[in-house]
Amino acid sequence: MDDKPPLKLLSPQEWESLIDDFQYGGARRQKWTAAYAILPSLVDQALASLLKRDFPLKLLLVLFLEEFSDSLFADSDSDSDSRRSFLHRLVDTLRSLLQSTAPDGFAVSFSFKEQFMVSVTSILISLETGLDRPGFVEELEALVESLLTVVNRPNHGFDRQIRAVACECLRELEKAFPCLLSDIAGHLWSLCQNERTHACQSYILLFTSVIHNIVVERVNVSILNISVPLAPFSVPQILLSKEGSSAGLNYKELRRAIAFLLEWPQVLTPSAMMEFLGMIMPMALALELQTSMLKVQFFGMIYSFDPVLCHVVLTMYSQFLDAFDGQEGEIARRLMLISRETQHSLVFRLLALHWLLGFGEMLLKKGDGGKMKSFVEMGLKFYPSVFDPLALKAMKLDMLAFCSVCPDVRNSNSESDKLVVKLFQDGLISVSAFKWLPADSTETAVAFRAFHKFLIGASSHSNADPSSTRTLMDSTIFHTLQGMLVDVMLECQRLVPVIVALIDRLLSCQKHRWLGERLLQTFDEHLLSKVKVDYKLVSCFPIFDRIAENDTIPPRRLLELLTKFMVFLVEKHGPDTGLKSWSQGSKVLGICRTLLMHHKSSRLFLRLSRLLAFACLYFPDLEVRDNARIYLRMLICNPGKKLRDMLNLGEQFLGISPSPASSIFSVQSPRSTHNVKKPSNLSSYVHLERLIPLLIKQSWSLSLSSLSIGNNKPGNLEDIRDPEPIVEEREIDGSSSDTIQIIPENERINKPREPLRVMDSKISEILGRLRRHFSCIPDFRHMVGLKVRISCSLRFESEPFNCIWEVGPPFGGLDVIDSLPAIYATVIKFSSSAPYGSIPSYRIPFLLGEPPASGNISGQGVSLDIVPIANGSREDKRFRASVTVELEPREPTPGLVDVFIETNAENGQVVCGQLNSVMVGIEDMFLKAIVPPDVQEDEVPGYYADLFNALWEACGTSCNTGREIFLLKGGKGVTAISGTRSVKLLEIAAPSLIQSMERNLAPFVVSVIGEPLVNLVKDGGIIRDVIWEDAASHDDDDKGDDANARDDFERGPLHLTYFDETTDRDSVVNITKRNMGCFLVLIFLPPRFHLLFQMEVSNFSTLVRIRTDHWPCLAYIDDYLEALFLA
Amino acid sequence: MPSGCSIRAIWILNNLDSLVFSRRFPVVEKRWRAVCERENEASAADDSLKYTVFHLLPSDSELVSAFVERKRGEGSTRGLGTRVSQSVKGSDSWVDDPITRHIIGLYINKDEDGDNNLLWPVILHMKGQFSVLVLPLVEPRHLKAYACLCKRSDCGNAVGVDDSLSSLLLDLPSITGAFTVAHAIGDIISGDGVEPEVVVSSAPSVGGLLDSLTGSIGISGISSRAKPVAAPVASASPSGAAVAGNATSDAPRIGARSLDKDALRTFITSAMPFGTPLDLNYSNIFSMKINGFSASDLPPSDLKQPAWKPYLHRGKQKVIFTIHEIIQAALYDRDEIPDSISISGQINCRAELEGLSDVSFPLTGLNKNQIEVLSFHPCAQVPEHGVDKHSLMFSPPLGNFVLMRYQATCRVGPPIQGFYQLSMVSEDKGAFLFKLRLMEGYKSPLTMEFCTVAMPFPRRRIISFDGTPSIGTVSTTEHSVEWKILTSGRGLSGKSIEATFPGTVQFVPWKIQRLPSNLASGSIADEDSDIETDGSNNIINIDECLMEKMNKDLLSVDLEEPFCWQAYNFAKVSFRIVGAPLSGLSIDPKSVSIYPTVKAPVEYSTQEPYGKLSFLVLMTISLPEVPFKVANVYTYRSIFSYQQVTSGDYILWNTLGPCPSAAVPKV
């Protein structure tokens, strides 16, 4: 504080701004206190200025000191010295001021003296922190003494007002230090008796406070005693010693004093009367006065139009219930009349009604049912009149509502029920304009306030309230109100939002929620059937929305109405209603959305899906159709809880958007950026798995990848295409320009004819078959190639997913499914380095996470009955989505397909990443050969058999067909066959071979030869529609009957000689001891290759002769066969 | 805390929301802090009441920002009053009570401290361009109770069963006291009666009763020993004073009158030196300040001089009574709605009697069926059981005062009967017809001095007008047609007349003229973009169609208005009848007795110079367009003495249109 300069000398203007700044507070005050050492200097200057003769702002300055001394000194609590000296100087100044009676020219004006007295007293009181503060008592005594000097001149002429003010100062001191003046009470009494000017009010009040404090503090002093002199004044011992000397009151004297005081109430102003009675009432209680005396004396004040006096009477009533017993009716009537006095300002009329309500509540709480009768009887008097201000009308409606809850009315019969309805209806007439005024009119607000009051009636919000909802629900008033609201909505749809606000208000109230629900139910029952289906219906939508939100209301009626409305919209649609159809259709969908969010899907399903389907099909507006489709999809695909969460999420972001459907999709974009950053090894908990596992696992992919990397793809193709490289090139060229195109075409047409050579009928038959076959094979370069489909399933584990994506367990659904995470709008993309063409991505709208393993659940202490459900549901289809990988191989090789996933978590996060690759094996490439469309179904086995034979021949070493080229489908591409042969011996018993065959290669078998084998296989029924051949009947027509043939087979070597036509068969027979027969297997390898097996089955081993026109595949086939049969 | 009234602080703001005056009472504040400390200690111990009360008084800047903040939240200075859709929890309108437009809560430093620092109850009294805020002392528990009320999460109070605002208000006389303080301050700052000189200057030169008044008043301003100041009698401004002026109530008017702060400080020092009001009669206070007392002002020898009568009259003695009635009527001319006619009257008195005399007189004609409310000046001594004997005794204060107020029904039929019909023949053209009977059944001493009928069209501009009345003259302004049936100077007495007035009026075509409304603007806004009434709806009647159209842009009125005036077509009748009160109440001058007995001189009415007593029944209605204040000033000059020209609502509702009505209790 020392470092700051003392306050500079202020001019009056500066004083003024200082005072302003102090009052303004905040920074403006800081300006002064920060710059100067306020405390000693400011006070010094102020006191000095006050004593100056011509200082213009004295009054202001005194007031400033009064208002701010407290905070000035509060800043430096320790500085008690300066405080003391300040007080000392103040009191001193006051004393000298009061003594300066000299009316010389400038004369201290009376009003300044008065204000100074008041201010000094006020400062002293507000600075006081305890009488024990050193030096304080002295100042107090000095002040009291000066004031007493002023007071002690009763009936003195010109200074009567200043004496009155001095009395007030003393009274204030007495209030602050109770019993300060108790020792001189006798003097004060006599002063009080003597004073006859208008100042007597202050004397009376002063004396009253003194004896009030005596009574309250129970101090034993004689108030008749005037032995203690007025001056010098000293603070009584009881105050200083702080010991309650409650020796008992001197009742007699005190009663006399009160009797004296009660003689003079008529000299008091109304405000003083309030103060006076405020002190008298506790005394009367303490001294056990006859309170009926007070009633006689003061009850008449209730007839005054001064509101203060009326309130005093009310206060007296509540304090002296016994004395005023029986006056309730009169008081209530009087208050009612005050409210009707148009001369009063509005606020007092309102206050009177509030008092009356409070008064009634007081009686109700006391359980004085009988006294409430007067209220009910007065009911009619509370009818608002036309010219009552709306505020008053509102209060009068409150009064009517109060009358309706009075026990008299409540406990009774239908008659009083009718009375309530009558009160309500009559009362409402005064604001019935709400029906035609705008919805935001004040009349509407008042009317709906009354609706609310009458609705909830006597059901309080306290938990202890016994009033049952049943009685309220059955009451006539409730029914009337319901009907009224329905009518209002039918008549003036403008008011729907207001009604919705009322409903919302009830719904948000814990205690009255049921009321709101009940109202909505009523609307559902009565409104929906009555509304007219036209364009105006949309104004009722807010209420429909509330109905839709409420799951206590079956959605049947609403959906029916909405369907009707949709039909209406569709029917009315015309060129000029485009926008309207869109807007209203969207709003209907908005309600559908609300329904989806708040109801169980099963409850809605039938009607809602019908509505949505109708909209999808017929609604004229595209957006509405689209949205309807999306909703329909959601309704069908997604389980309820998820659906709700999903829709709800949209709401948070797009609360304003009227177009409801886009929500899910819009959510992603703002969030995707920062979420992508998250590192995720998705593959550890999101799995894309093959449905049929591959026979060969790891080694495959290795051998393949090296192969495909090593071979340049086009080169590879070129190799395979060797037979007609020129044609290929030309064709490629040809596609670039029209002119050239013609030429190669001619050439190409010529070319097949070019190699003219001699062919026997067998070869030409073979060629014919092959041509026919190849003409069915699409040329992938010009059209959609042959597809290979690999079925997989996608699943993900809930727990790791939740942890990583912070989806958090959704809000405590009891259903296990509800607590599982889900992913939405999943896109799975594939890519591969293998020649598989472009692989289309796959989309999954919705997928639930797998429930955590059962062990976890029980470990977490969840009740055991969940476990079986969880176990069962793991296999549930809901947790797996089937994914088909569609390859369009350029070359039949195994390979790896890389998988990328992009999906959305429930909280809108975008989840993307790579999953484990899908392995493609050679067996995935196995297709059945294409059957030309002109082949009848029953001819198919025959066709296959012929084709097999033809290909077998063509791939043989005797390369009769080697130079032939075959046109592919579409006529643009050609191919040739260059066959390769191979052999594989499988050391496996026949039954297990047959089993494996049946399991894995059954579709490809074209023919089974040999009776023993046929017998074995045919019964299995798995290999069907093939050519069954006896070896005898086919190959050896001259060999007798079946039995022989069989014997021959068993005797293998014997037959050798018969099979010499085909060297291959000879060798087989030679090797195999017991030949049972043979499978012919034709496998088509996309895009245009073949794999042929001739499997000669013996009891303990099988020889597989392999021919193919795609030699690289032999590498895999070897492994494949081993895995297939030997594993 | 005793059931008295103490004021913690007073603030006055102007219409630009800047603070023009503030006053704090540190003694009261000290009491408040002491109680708060006790309370907060107690509540710290008791877990259920965690709420601690705000024990500091805000600085001016804090208060103003809190006030502005509330105004912003509540839409207007007064506030919403009822819980509507834009109400928020914690605000006054959440309490859902119209009185929260008068008793407000302010959150100090809401930005920093949230909803903790609630200042309540702040009495808001708006007078002229000023808002007077008065903060009375209450107990912390009251404050807490209110805080609970305005933060409750349920749907609102149920009458009679929950802890309500009503029982709080019943418990708090200090609020009532604070209102009287606020009204007194409002009267001072608005200049209504603070300046006794005005009465003096306007007083001269009119004969009769007025001369006798100037005799005593005239001295007051000039001589050093002026006593009585004419108290403003017409304190009662009946409802609907500012007809149709509703929308502008909060609109700022620039050019604010500067505040007479010194007068205010003087008043406060005397009226409530320590914040506890003692005497709010400002005319007494100011005459004491101006005149002081001299040694010759002797107190009465045996009695105590009442505090409300600081001076005693000396000189000529007289008593003047004036009965002033205002008739309000809503005439419908329909079978289903009964007409409603009511009279609010008051007896004004001026008693210049030496010493402390009591006056008593019997009230005759006090028929219980007709007069239902009686309330009295505090100086009247009303026996415990009310006024049964119809005799009234009072010891009069100085100057003019209202001795008694009453509400009554009309003893005879309404002075003007008939109907008004307005029908729109097209959207912009209306045909109307008046058929009125004046003074039907009124006998001779009753004279109708003038009678004017005004048809206000506040929302439409008149282009042309056509029609001739059977009697009287017609003039039009932009927004109204005025028909003067009787002009002053040609009174109607002892007979009744019939007046008819057919005509047409042409308006400027109707345009949507939505003003930027300050509240509720966006609430139900563009919702109806696609429900707009296309021509195909089934309104056939052009009146209804137009009404529908016009009603769309109606601004909602304040809760202080009885209804939305602009929504209706009506004609407003203004007239004055002198001769006798319509309620039938009368004072027989012969039976007025004064104790101690003096010979009180007689006074005169304007009609009968030097007669016995005067009955002046004044009934006028100011035009809706003219603000009440202006009308008051005009009439103040011409009928200067009594300031009795007040306006009542005497309305003829358009028989062919909608009209507001209220149910009449049938016992």
mmCIF file of N, CA and C in Angstrom, chain A residues 304-367:
data_model
loop_
_atom_site.group_PDB
_atom_site.id
_atom_site.type_symbol
_atom_site.label_atom_id
_atom_site.label_comp_id
_atom_site.label_asym_id
_atom_site.label_seq_id
_atom_site.Cartn_x
_atom_site.Cartn_y
_atom_site.Cartn_z
ATOM 1 N N SER A 304 -58.783 -1.465 4.063
ATOM 2 C CA SER A 304 -58.068 -0.355 3.468
ATOM 3 C C SER A 304 -57.632 -0.735 2.066
ATOM 4 N N PHE A 305 -57.467 0.288 1.236
ATOM 5 C CA PHE A 305 -56.946 -0.062 -0.084
ATOM 6 C C PHE A 305 -55.433 0.007 -0.132
ATOM 7 N N ASP A 306 -54.828 0.222 1.026
ATOM 8 C CA ASP A 306 -53.377 0.171 1.040
ATOM 9 C C ASP A 306 -52.939 -1.295 1.150
ATOM 10 N N PRO A 307 -52.237 -1.788 0.158
ATOM 11 C CA PRO A 307 -51.899 -3.222 0.163
ATOM 12 C C PRO A 307 -51.030 -3.614 1.356
ATOM 13 N N VAL A 308 -50.232 -2.653 1.837
ATOM 14 C CA VAL A 308 -49.368 -2.977 2.968
ATOM 15 C C VAL A 308 -50.207 -3.333 4.188
ATOM 16 N N LEU A 309 -51.258 -2.562 4.405
ATOM 17 C CA LEU A 309 -52.093 -2.815 5.579
ATOM 18 C C LEU A 309 -52.812 -4.162 5.459
ATOM 19 N N CYS A 310 -53.276 -4.434 4.248
ATOM 20 C CA CYS A 310 -53.947 -5.725 4.066
ATOM 21 C C CYS A 310 -52.987 -6.865 4.383
ATOM 22 N N HIS A 311 -51.775 -6.699 3.930
ATOM 23 C CA HIS A 311 -50.824 -7.779 4.155
ATOM 24 C C HIS A 311 -50.509 -7.930 5.641
ATOM 25 N N VAL A 312 -50.491 -6.807 6.335
ATOM 26 C CA VAL A 312 -50.234 -6.891 7.772
ATOM 27 C C VAL A 312 -51.301 -7.743 8.450
ATOM 28 N N VAL A 313 -52.545 -7.533 8.025
ATOM 29 C CA VAL A 313 -53.621 -8.321 8.638
ATOM 30 C C VAL A 313 -53.404 -9.807 8.349
ATOM 31 N N LEU A 314 -52.995 -10.101 7.128
ATOM 32 C CA LEU A 314 -52.761 -11.508 6.780
ATOM 33 C C LEU A 314 -51.652 -12.096 7.640
ATOM 34 N N THR A 315 -50.613 -11.282 7.848
ATOM 35 C CA THR A 315 -49.528 -11.763 8.693
ATOM 36 C C THR A 315 -50.034 -12.043 10.103
ATOM 37 N N MET A 316 -50.885 -11.142 10.557
ATOM 38 C CA MET A 316 -51.429 -11.350 11.903
ATOM 39 C C MET A 316 -52.252 -12.622 11.947
ATOM 40 N N TYR A 317 -53.003 -12.839 10.910
ATOM 41 C CA TYR A 317 -53.822 -14.046 10.895
ATOM 42 C C TYR A 317 -52.958 -15.288 11.070
ATOM 43 N N SER A 318 -51.869 -15.321 10.295
ATOM 44 C CA SER A 318 -51.073 -16.556 10.358
ATOM 45 C C SER A 318 -50.371 -16.696 11.701
ATOM 46 N N GLN A 319 -50.197 -15.579 12.406
ATOM 47 C CA GLN A 319 -49.546 -15.700 13.722
ATOM 48 C C GLN A 319 -50.535 -16.003 14.843
ATOM 49 N N PHE A 320 -51.731 -15.468 14.700
ATOM 50 C CA PHE A 320 -52.708 -15.664 15.776
ATOM 51 C C PHE A 320 -53.925 -16.382 15.225
ATOM 52 N N LEU A 321 -53.705 -17.636 14.879
ATOM 53 C CA LEU A 321 -54.785 -18.374 14.240
ATOM 54 C C LEU A 321 -56.026 -18.446 15.120
ATOM 55 N N ASP A 322 -55.783 -18.594 16.406
ATOM 56 C CA ASP A 322 -56.927 -18.762 17.301
ATOM 57 C C ASP A 322 -57.781 -17.512 17.356
ATOM 58 N N ALA A 323 -57.078 -16.398 17.515
ATOM 59 C CA ALA A 323 -57.823 -15.153 17.687
ATOM 60 C C ALA A 323 -58.625 -14.831 16.444
ATOM 61 N N PHE A 324 -58.058 -15.170 15.279
ATOM 62 C CA PHE A 324 -58.725 -14.794 14.045
ATOM 63 C C PHE A 324 -59.597 -15.921 13.507
ATOM 64 N N ASP A 325 -59.780 -16.920 14.330
ATOM 65 C CA ASP A 325 -60.586 -18.050 13.893
ATOM 66 C C ASP A 325 -61.974 -17.555 13.513
ATOM 67 N N GLY A 326 -62.441 -18.008 12.412
ATOM 68 C CA GLY A 326 -63.760 -17.579 11.976
ATOM 69 C C GLY A 326 -63.731 -16.417 11.020
ATOM 70 N N GLN A 327 -62.573 -15.824 10.865
ATOM 71 C CA GLN A 327 -62.484 -14.681 9.958
ATOM 72 C C GLN A 327 -62.084 -15.108 8.540
ATOM 73 N N GLU A 328 -61.861 -16.398 8.363
ATOM 74 C CA GLU A 328 -61.304 -16.830 7.076
ATOM 75 C C GLU A 328 -62.167 -16.401 5.912
ATOM 76 N N GLY A 329 -63.451 -16.583 6.070
ATOM 77 C CA GLY A 329 -64.355 -16.226 4.990
ATOM 78 C C GLY A 329 -64.241 -14.761 4.645
ATOM 79 N N GLU A 330 -64.193 -13.954 5.676
ATOM 80 C CA GLU A 330 -64.132 -12.518 5.469
ATOM 81 C C GLU A 330 -62.826 -12.129 4.777
ATOM 82 N N ILE A 331 -61.737 -12.740 5.272
ATOM 83 C CA ILE A 331 -60.441 -12.428 4.669
ATOM 84 C C ILE A 331 -60.433 -12.833 3.195
ATOM 85 N N ALA A 332 -60.917 -14.037 2.950
ATOM 86 C CA ALA A 332 -60.907 -14.519 1.571
ATOM 87 C C ALA A 332 -61.768 -13.636 0.681
ATOM 88 N N ARG A 333 -62.916 -13.256 1.204
ATOM 89 C CA ARG A 333 -63.807 -12.413 0.407
ATOM 90 C C ARG A 333 -63.137 -11.080 0.096
ATOM 91 N N ARG A 334 -62.495 -10.574 1.114
ATOM 92 C CA ARG A 334 -61.858 -9.277 0.977
ATOM 93 C C ARG A 334 -60.729 -9.335 -0.073
ATOM 94 N N LEU A 335 -59.948 -10.393 -0.007
ATOM 95 C CA LEU A 335 -58.853 -10.519 -0.978
ATOM 96 C C LEU A 335 -59.404 -10.655 -2.395
ATOM 97 N N MET A 336 -60.497 -11.402 -2.482
ATOM 98 C CA MET A 336 -61.111 -11.551 -3.796
ATOM 99 C C MET A 336 -61.549 -10.189 -4.311
ATOM 100 N N LEU A 337 -62.100 -9.369 -3.394
ATOM 101 C CA LEU A 337 -62.584 -8.069 -3.831
ATOM 102 C C LEU A 337 -61.434 -7.156 -4.238
ATOM 103 N N ILE A 338 -60.315 -7.265 -3.526
ATOM 104 C CA ILE A 338 -59.168 -6.429 -3.911
ATOM 105 C C ILE A 338 -58.787 -6.731 -5.357
ATOM 106 N N SER A 339 -58.864 -8.000 -5.690
ATOM 107 C CA SER A 339 -58.467 -8.351 -7.053
ATOM 108 C C SER A 339 -59.420 -7.760 -8.072
ATOM 109 N N ARG A 340 -60.584 -7.386 -7.633
ATOM 110 C CA ARG A 340 -61.542 -6.828 -8.598
ATOM 111 C C ARG A 340 -61.516 -5.318 -8.633
ATOM 112 N N GLU A 341 -60.717 -4.726 -7.797
ATOM 113 C CA GLU A 341 -60.686 -3.265 -7.770
ATOM 114 C C GLU A 341 -59.887 -2.750 -8.946
ATOM 115 N N THR A 342 -60.594 -2.211 -9.891
ATOM 116 C CA THR A 342 -59.880 -1.771 -11.084
ATOM 117 C C THR A 342 -58.984 -0.580 -10.811
ATOM 118 N N GLN A 343 -59.211 0.113 -9.700
ATOM 119 C CA GLN A 343 -58.366 1.277 -9.428
ATOM 120 C C GLN A 343 -56.948 0.885 -9.028
ATOM 121 N N HIS A 344 -56.816 -0.323 -8.525
ATOM 122 C CA HIS A 344 -55.484 -0.758 -8.116
ATOM 123 C C HIS A 344 -54.607 -0.975 -9.327
ATOM 124 N N SER A 345 -53.326 -0.830 -9.105
ATOM 125 C CA SER A 345 -52.444 -1.199 -10.201
ATOM 126 C C SER A 345 -52.423 -2.720 -10.270
ATOM 127 N N LEU A 346 -52.140 -3.203 -11.443
ATOM 128 C CA LEU A 346 -52.311 -4.630 -11.727
ATOM 129 C C LEU A 346 -51.578 -5.514 -10.732
ATOM 130 N N VAL A 347 -50.372 -5.086 -10.365
ATOM 131 C CA VAL A 347 -49.563 -5.992 -9.563
ATOM 132 C C VAL A 347 -50.208 -6.259 -8.205
ATOM 133 N N PHE A 348 -50.916 -5.269 -7.675
ATOM 134 C CA PHE A 348 -51.544 -5.507 -6.369
ATOM 135 C C PHE A 348 -52.753 -6.426 -6.511
ATOM 136 N N ARG A 349 -53.404 -6.312 -7.642
ATOM 137 C CA ARG A 349 -54.524 -7.240 -7.868
ATOM 138 C C ARG A 349 -53.996 -8.670 -7.991
ATOM 139 N N LEU A 350 -52.863 -8.791 -8.656
ATOM 140 C CA LEU A 350 -52.263 -10.126 -8.764
ATOM 141 C C LEU A 350 -51.818 -10.622 -7.397
ATOM 142 N N LEU A 351 -51.204 -9.699 -6.660
ATOM 143 C CA LEU A 351 -50.719 -10.091 -5.336
ATOM 144 C C LEU A 351 -51.875 -10.572 -4.469
ATOM 145 N N ALA A 352 -53.001 -9.844 -4.543
ATOM 146 C CA ALA A 352 -54.134 -10.226 -3.708
ATOM 147 C C ALA A 352 -54.552 -11.664 -4.009
ATOM 148 N N LEU A 353 -54.543 -12.008 -5.299
ATOM 149 C CA LEU A 353 -54.931 -13.382 -5.644
ATOM 150 C C LEU A 353 -53.884 -14.383 -5.156
ATOM 151 N N HIS A 354 -52.626 -13.974 -5.229
ATOM 152 C CA HIS A 354 -51.595 -14.863 -4.717
ATOM 153 C C HIS A 354 -51.742 -15.081 -3.218
ATOM 154 N N TRP A 355 -52.031 -13.984 -2.524
ATOM 155 C CA TRP A 355 -52.234 -14.149 -1.082
ATOM 156 C C TRP A 355 -53.379 -15.108 -0.831
ATOM 157 N N LEU A 356 -54.406 -14.923 -1.625
ATOM 158 C CA LEU A 356 -55.577 -15.767 -1.421
ATOM 159 C C LEU A 356 -55.233 -17.235 -1.672
ATOM 160 N N LEU A 357 -54.465 -17.459 -2.711
ATOM 161 C CA LEU A 357 -54.042 -18.832 -2.996
ATOM 162 C C LEU A 357 -53.179 -19.364 -1.859
ATOM 163 N N GLY A 358 -52.238 -18.528 -1.444
ATOM 164 C CA GLY A 358 -51.360 -18.945 -0.357
ATOM 165 C C GLY A 358 -52.154 -19.200 0.917
ATOM 166 N N PHE A 359 -53.127 -18.351 1.114
ATOM 167 C CA PHE A 359 -53.997 -18.469 2.276
ATOM 168 C C PHE A 359 -54.762 -19.786 2.220
ATOM 169 N N GLY A 360 -55.276 -20.066 1.031
ATOM 170 C CA GLY A 360 -55.996 -21.323 0.851
ATOM 171 C C GLY A 360 -55.093 -22.519 1.077
ATOM 172 N N GLU A 361 -53.869 -22.417 0.569
ATOM 173 C CA GLU A 361 -52.936 -23.526 0.771
ATOM 174 C C GLU A 361 -52.654 -23.735 2.253
ATOM 175 N N MET A 362 -52.544 -22.591 2.932
ATOM 176 C CA MET A 362 -52.281 -22.688 4.366
ATOM 177 C C MET A 362 -53.421 -23.441 5.049
ATOM 178 N N LEU A 363 -54.646 -23.076 4.685
ATOM 179 C CA LEU A 363 -55.803 -23.747 5.287
ATOM 180 C C LEU A 363 -55.824 -25.225 4.904
ATOM 181 N N LEU A 364 -55.501 -25.487 3.638
ATOM 182 C CA LEU A 364 -55.500 -26.874 3.175
ATOM 183 C C LEU A 364 -54.513 -27.700 3.959
ATOM 184 N N LYS A 365 -53.342 -27.120 4.179
ATOM 185 C CA LYS A 365 -52.300 -27.873 4.872
ATOM 186 C C LYS A 365 -52.691 -28.151 6.309
ATOM 187 N N LYS A 366 -53.423 -27.189 6.860
ATOM 188 C CA LYS A 366 -53.875 -27.420 8.227
ATOM 189 C C LYS A 366 -54.982 -28.452 8.264
ATOM 190 N N GLY A 367 -55.492 -28.744 7.096
ATOM 191 C CA GLY A 367 -56.573 -29.727 7.038
ATOM 192 C C GLY A 367 -57.892 -29.153 7.483
#
